[in-house]
Tab-separated table of C-alpha atoms in Angstrom:
chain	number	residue	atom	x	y	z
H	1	UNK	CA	84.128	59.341	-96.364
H	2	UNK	CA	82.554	58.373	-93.133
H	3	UNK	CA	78.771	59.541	-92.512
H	4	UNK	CA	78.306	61.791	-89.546
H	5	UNK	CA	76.084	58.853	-88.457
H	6	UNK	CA	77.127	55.873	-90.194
H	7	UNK	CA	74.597	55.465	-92.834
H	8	UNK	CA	76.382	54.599	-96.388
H	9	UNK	CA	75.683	56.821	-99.092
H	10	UNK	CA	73.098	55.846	-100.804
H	11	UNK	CA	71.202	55.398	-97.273
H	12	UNK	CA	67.981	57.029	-96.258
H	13	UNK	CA	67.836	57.948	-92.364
H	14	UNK	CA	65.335	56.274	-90.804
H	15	UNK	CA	61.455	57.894	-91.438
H	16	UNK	CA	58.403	56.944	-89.293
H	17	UNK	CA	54.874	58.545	-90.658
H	18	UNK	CA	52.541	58.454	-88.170
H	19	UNK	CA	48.867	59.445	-89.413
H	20	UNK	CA	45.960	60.988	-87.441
H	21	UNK	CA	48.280	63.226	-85.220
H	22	UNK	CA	45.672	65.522	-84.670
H	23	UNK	CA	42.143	65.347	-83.877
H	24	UNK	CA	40.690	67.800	-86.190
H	25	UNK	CA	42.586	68.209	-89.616
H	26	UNK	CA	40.611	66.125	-92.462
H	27	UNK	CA	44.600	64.843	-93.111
H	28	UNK	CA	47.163	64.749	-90.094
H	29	UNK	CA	50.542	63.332	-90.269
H	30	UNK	CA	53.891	63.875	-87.973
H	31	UNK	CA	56.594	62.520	-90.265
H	32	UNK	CA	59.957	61.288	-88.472
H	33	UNK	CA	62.614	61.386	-90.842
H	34	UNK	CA	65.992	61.212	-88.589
H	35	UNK	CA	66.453	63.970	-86.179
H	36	UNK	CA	63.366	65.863	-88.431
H	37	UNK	CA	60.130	66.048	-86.924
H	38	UNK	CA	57.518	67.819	-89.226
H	39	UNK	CA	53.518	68.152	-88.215
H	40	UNK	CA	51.495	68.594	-91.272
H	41	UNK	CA	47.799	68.802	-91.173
H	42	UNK	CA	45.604	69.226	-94.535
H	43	UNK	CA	42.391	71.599	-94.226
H	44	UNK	CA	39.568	71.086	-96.663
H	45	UNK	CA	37.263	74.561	-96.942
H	46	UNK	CA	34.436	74.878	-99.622
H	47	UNK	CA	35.909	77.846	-101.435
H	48	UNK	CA	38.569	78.714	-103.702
H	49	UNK	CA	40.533	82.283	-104.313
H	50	UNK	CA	39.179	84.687	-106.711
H	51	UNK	CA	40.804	83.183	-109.771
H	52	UNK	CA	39.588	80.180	-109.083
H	53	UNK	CA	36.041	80.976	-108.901
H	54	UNK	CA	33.587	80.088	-111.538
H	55	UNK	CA	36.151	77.424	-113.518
H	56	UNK	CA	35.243	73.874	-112.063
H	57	UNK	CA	38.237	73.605	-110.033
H	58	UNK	CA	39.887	73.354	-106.351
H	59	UNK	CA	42.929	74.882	-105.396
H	60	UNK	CA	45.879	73.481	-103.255
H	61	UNK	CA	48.279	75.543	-100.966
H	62	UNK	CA	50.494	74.819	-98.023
H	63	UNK	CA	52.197	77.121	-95.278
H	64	UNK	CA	54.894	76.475	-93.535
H	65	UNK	CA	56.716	77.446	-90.092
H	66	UNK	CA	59.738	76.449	-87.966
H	67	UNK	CA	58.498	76.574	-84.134
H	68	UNK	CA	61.012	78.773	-82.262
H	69	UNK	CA	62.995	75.538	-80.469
H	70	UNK	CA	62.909	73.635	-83.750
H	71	UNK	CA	66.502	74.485	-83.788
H	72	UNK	CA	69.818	74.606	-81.011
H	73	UNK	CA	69.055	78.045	-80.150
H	74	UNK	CA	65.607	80.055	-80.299
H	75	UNK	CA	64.188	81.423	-82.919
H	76	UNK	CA	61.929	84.134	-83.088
H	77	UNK	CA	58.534	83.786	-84.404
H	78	UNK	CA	57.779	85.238	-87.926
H	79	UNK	CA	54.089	87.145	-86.041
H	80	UNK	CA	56.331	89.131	-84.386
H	81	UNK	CA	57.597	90.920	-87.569
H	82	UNK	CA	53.833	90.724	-89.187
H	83	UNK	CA	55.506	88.900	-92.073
H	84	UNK	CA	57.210	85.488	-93.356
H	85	UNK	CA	60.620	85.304	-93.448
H	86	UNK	CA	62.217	84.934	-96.818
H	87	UNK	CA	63.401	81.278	-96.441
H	88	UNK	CA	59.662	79.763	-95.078
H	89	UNK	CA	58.092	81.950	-97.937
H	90	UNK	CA	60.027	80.475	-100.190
H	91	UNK	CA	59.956	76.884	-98.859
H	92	UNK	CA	56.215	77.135	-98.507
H	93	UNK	CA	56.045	78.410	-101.937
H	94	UNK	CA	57.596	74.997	-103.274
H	95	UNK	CA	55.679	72.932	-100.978
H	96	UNK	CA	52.349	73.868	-102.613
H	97	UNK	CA	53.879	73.501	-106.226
H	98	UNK	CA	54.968	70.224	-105.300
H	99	UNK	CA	51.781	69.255	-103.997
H	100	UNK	CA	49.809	70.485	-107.237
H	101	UNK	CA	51.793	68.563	-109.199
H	102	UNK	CA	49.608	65.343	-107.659
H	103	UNK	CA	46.129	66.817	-108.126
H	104	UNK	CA	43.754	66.809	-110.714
H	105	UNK	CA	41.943	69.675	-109.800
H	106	UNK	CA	38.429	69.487	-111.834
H	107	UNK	CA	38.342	66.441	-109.914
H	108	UNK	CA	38.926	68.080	-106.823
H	109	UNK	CA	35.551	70.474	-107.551
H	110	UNK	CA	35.590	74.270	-106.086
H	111	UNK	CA	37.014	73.791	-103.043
H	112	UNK	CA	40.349	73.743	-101.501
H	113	UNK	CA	42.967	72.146	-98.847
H	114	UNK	CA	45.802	73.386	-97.157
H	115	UNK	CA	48.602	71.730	-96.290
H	116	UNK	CA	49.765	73.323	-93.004
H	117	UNK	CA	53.752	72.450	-92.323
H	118	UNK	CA	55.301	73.087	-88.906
H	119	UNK	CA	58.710	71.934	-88.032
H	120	UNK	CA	58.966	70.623	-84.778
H	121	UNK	CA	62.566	69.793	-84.697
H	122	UNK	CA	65.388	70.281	-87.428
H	123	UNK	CA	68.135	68.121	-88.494
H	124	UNK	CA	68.256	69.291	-92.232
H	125	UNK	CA	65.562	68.110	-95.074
H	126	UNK	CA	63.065	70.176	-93.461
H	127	UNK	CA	61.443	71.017	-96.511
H	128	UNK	CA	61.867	67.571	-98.426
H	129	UNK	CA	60.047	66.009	-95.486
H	130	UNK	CA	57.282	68.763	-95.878
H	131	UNK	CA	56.718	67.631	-98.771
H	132	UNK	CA	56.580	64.166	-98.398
H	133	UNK	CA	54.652	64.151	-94.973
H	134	UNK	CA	52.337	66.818	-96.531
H	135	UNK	CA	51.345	64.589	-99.607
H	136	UNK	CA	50.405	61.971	-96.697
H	137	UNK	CA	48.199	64.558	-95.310
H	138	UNK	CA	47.055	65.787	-98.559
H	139	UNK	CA	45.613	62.064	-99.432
H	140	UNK	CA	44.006	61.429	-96.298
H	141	UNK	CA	41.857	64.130	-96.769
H	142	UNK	CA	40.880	63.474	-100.514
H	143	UNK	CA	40.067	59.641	-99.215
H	144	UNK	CA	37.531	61.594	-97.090
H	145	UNK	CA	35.688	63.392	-99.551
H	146	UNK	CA	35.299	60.766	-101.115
H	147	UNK	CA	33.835	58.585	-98.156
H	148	UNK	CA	31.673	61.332	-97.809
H	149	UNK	CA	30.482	61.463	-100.953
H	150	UNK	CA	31.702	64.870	-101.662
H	151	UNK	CA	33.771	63.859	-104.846
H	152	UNK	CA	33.426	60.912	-106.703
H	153	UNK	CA	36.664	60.272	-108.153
H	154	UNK	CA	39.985	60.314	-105.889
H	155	UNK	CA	41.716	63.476	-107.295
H	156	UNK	CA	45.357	62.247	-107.052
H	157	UNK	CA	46.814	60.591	-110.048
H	158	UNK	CA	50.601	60.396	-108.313
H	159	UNK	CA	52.795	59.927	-105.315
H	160	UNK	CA	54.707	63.157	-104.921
H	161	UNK	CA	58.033	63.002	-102.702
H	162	UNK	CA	61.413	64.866	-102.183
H	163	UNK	CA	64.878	63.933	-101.517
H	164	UNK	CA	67.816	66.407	-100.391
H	165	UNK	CA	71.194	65.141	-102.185
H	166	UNK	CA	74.855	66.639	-102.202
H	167	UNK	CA	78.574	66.226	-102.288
H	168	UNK	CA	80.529	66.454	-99.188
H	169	UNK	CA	84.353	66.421	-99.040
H	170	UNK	CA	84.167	65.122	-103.065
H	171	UNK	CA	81.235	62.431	-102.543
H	172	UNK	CA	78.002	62.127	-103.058
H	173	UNK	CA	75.712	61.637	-100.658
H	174	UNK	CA	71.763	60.692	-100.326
H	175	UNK	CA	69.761	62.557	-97.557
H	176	UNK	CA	71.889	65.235	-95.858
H	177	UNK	CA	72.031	65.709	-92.049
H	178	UNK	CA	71.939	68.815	-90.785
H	179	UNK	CA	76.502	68.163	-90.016
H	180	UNK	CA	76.395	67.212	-93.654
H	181	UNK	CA	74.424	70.299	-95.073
H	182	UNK	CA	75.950	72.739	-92.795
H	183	UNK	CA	79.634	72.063	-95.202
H	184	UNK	CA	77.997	70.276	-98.041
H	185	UNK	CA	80.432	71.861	-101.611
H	186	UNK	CA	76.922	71.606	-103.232
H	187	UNK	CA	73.357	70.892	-101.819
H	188	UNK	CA	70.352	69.786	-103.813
H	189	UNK	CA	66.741	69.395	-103.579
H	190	UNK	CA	64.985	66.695	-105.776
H	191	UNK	CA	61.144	66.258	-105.943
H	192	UNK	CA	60.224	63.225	-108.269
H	193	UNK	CA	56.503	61.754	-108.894
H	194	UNK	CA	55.964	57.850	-108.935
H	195	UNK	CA	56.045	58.323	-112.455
H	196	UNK	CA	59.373	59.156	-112.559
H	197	UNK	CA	59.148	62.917	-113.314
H	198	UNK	CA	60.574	65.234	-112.257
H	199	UNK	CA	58.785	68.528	-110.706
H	200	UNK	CA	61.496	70.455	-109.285
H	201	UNK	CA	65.128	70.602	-108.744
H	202	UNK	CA	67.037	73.207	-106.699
H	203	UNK	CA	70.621	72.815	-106.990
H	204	UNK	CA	73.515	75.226	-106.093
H	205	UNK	CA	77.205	74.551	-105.928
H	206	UNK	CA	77.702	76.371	-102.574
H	207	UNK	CA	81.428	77.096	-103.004
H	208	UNK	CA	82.086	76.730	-106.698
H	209	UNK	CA	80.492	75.039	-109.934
H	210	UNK	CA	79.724	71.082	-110.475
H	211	UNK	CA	79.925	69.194	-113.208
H	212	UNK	CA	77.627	67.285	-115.105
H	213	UNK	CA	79.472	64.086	-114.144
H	214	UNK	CA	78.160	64.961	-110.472
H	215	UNK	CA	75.106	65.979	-110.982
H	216	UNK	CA	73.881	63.139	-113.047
H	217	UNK	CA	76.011	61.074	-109.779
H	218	UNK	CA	73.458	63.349	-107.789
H	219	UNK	CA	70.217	62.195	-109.470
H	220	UNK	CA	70.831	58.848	-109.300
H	221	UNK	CA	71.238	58.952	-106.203
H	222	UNK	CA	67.704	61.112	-105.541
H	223	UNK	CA	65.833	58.803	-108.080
H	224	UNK	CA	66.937	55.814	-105.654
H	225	UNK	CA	66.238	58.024	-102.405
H	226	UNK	CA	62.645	58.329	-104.187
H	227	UNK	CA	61.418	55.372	-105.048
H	228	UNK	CA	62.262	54.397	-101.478
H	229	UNK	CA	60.276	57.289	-100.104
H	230	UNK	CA	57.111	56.288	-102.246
H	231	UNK	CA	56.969	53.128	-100.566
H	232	UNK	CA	57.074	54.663	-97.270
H	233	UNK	CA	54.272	56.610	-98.215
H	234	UNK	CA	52.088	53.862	-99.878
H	235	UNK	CA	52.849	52.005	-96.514
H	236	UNK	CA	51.524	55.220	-94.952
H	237	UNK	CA	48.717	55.157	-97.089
H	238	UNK	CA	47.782	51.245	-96.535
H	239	UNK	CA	48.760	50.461	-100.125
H	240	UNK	CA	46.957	53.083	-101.607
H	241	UNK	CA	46.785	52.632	-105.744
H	242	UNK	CA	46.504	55.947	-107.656
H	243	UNK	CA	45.301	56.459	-111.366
């Protein structure tokens, strides 16, 4: 098949990480990926929650939120029903699992970040590039407790990214566009660690079952979309070299 926009399909869209967005945030990224523009800023505070206290180690969370013209047609903000809705609980939910799956958190002492995700604009993969924009952010501000002397040992021991994948009119395709979502037969999350692990998969055949012949055709294809994404981020990150 022919891409909505050309790309073949096993091709990334193009992603731009630009760091220090902010002024304030200890970590600050806006991550480009495509049409996808996603602001995520990392908070450091010197407490943890209650069942963290007393046992040596941080804590890492992340919140997420879709501004109201993210999308083609307003949406209303989640304050005005005092609650999340489902979908960003759930999505910020897997953002801070992801991002735990990076930290070594004796390292990271009593004390914890947030990893605050708001999509500017969406064009599908809003919470793959979360994740990977938010691991950016994360990093930045674990390089500056350590330059301040707050921690002596960087607390990350791996590059944590995500990678939507799915099968479109029978093929399989890397990195869906919103077009391509929006009819996808089945639509899959990946999120992968440098190390080649693998620390979450959401998968669901939208209009039937898959096989296994496709999905193992589907994590090749993330595993490939991965590794590329890690090197984005290490370019991010000036070369950065974890444990």
């Amino acid at each position: 098949m022919n891409r909505f926009d050309g790309r073949k399909k096993d091709e990334l869209r193009p992603i731009h990480i630009t760091k220090e967005f902010t002024r304030y945030a200890e970590g600050s990224v806006l991550i480009e990926w495509g049409n996808t523009k996603v602001l995520c800023n990392a908070t450091i505070e010197e407490n943890v929650p209650s069942f963290k206290k007393g046992s040596g180690g941080g804590w890492v969370t992340a919140e997420y939120a879709m501004l109201p013209r993210a999308t083609q047609t307003r949406n209303k903000r989640d304050i005005n029903k005092l609650k999340l809705n489902p979908r960003a609980t759930e999505i910020q939910r897997l953002i801070g699992r992801a991002l735990r799956g990076a930290v070594d958190m004796k390292q990271l002492g009593e004390r914890s970040i947030t990893v605050d995700c708001d999509v500017i604009q969406a064009d599908g993969g809003t919470r793959t590039a979360s994740i990977t924009g938010g691991f950016v952010a994360l990093a930045l501000a674990c390089q500056k407790l350590v330059e301040q002397g707050l921690i002596e040992t960087f607390p990350l021991h791996h590059y944590i990214t995500a990678v939507s994948v799915g099968i479109v009119e029978g093929d399989g395709l890397l990195d869906l566009c919103y077009e391509e979502d929006s009819v996808a037969e089945v639509d899959m999350n990946i999120i992968m660690s440098d190390a080649k692990g693998f620390i979450e998969l959401q998968g669901t055949g939208e209009n039937g079952t898959f096989s296994l012949e496709q999905l193992e055709a589907m994590l090749d294809l993330g595993k490939k979309g991965i590794l590329d994404l890690i090197e984005i981020q290490k370019t991010a990150l000036g070369g950065l070299e974890l444990n």
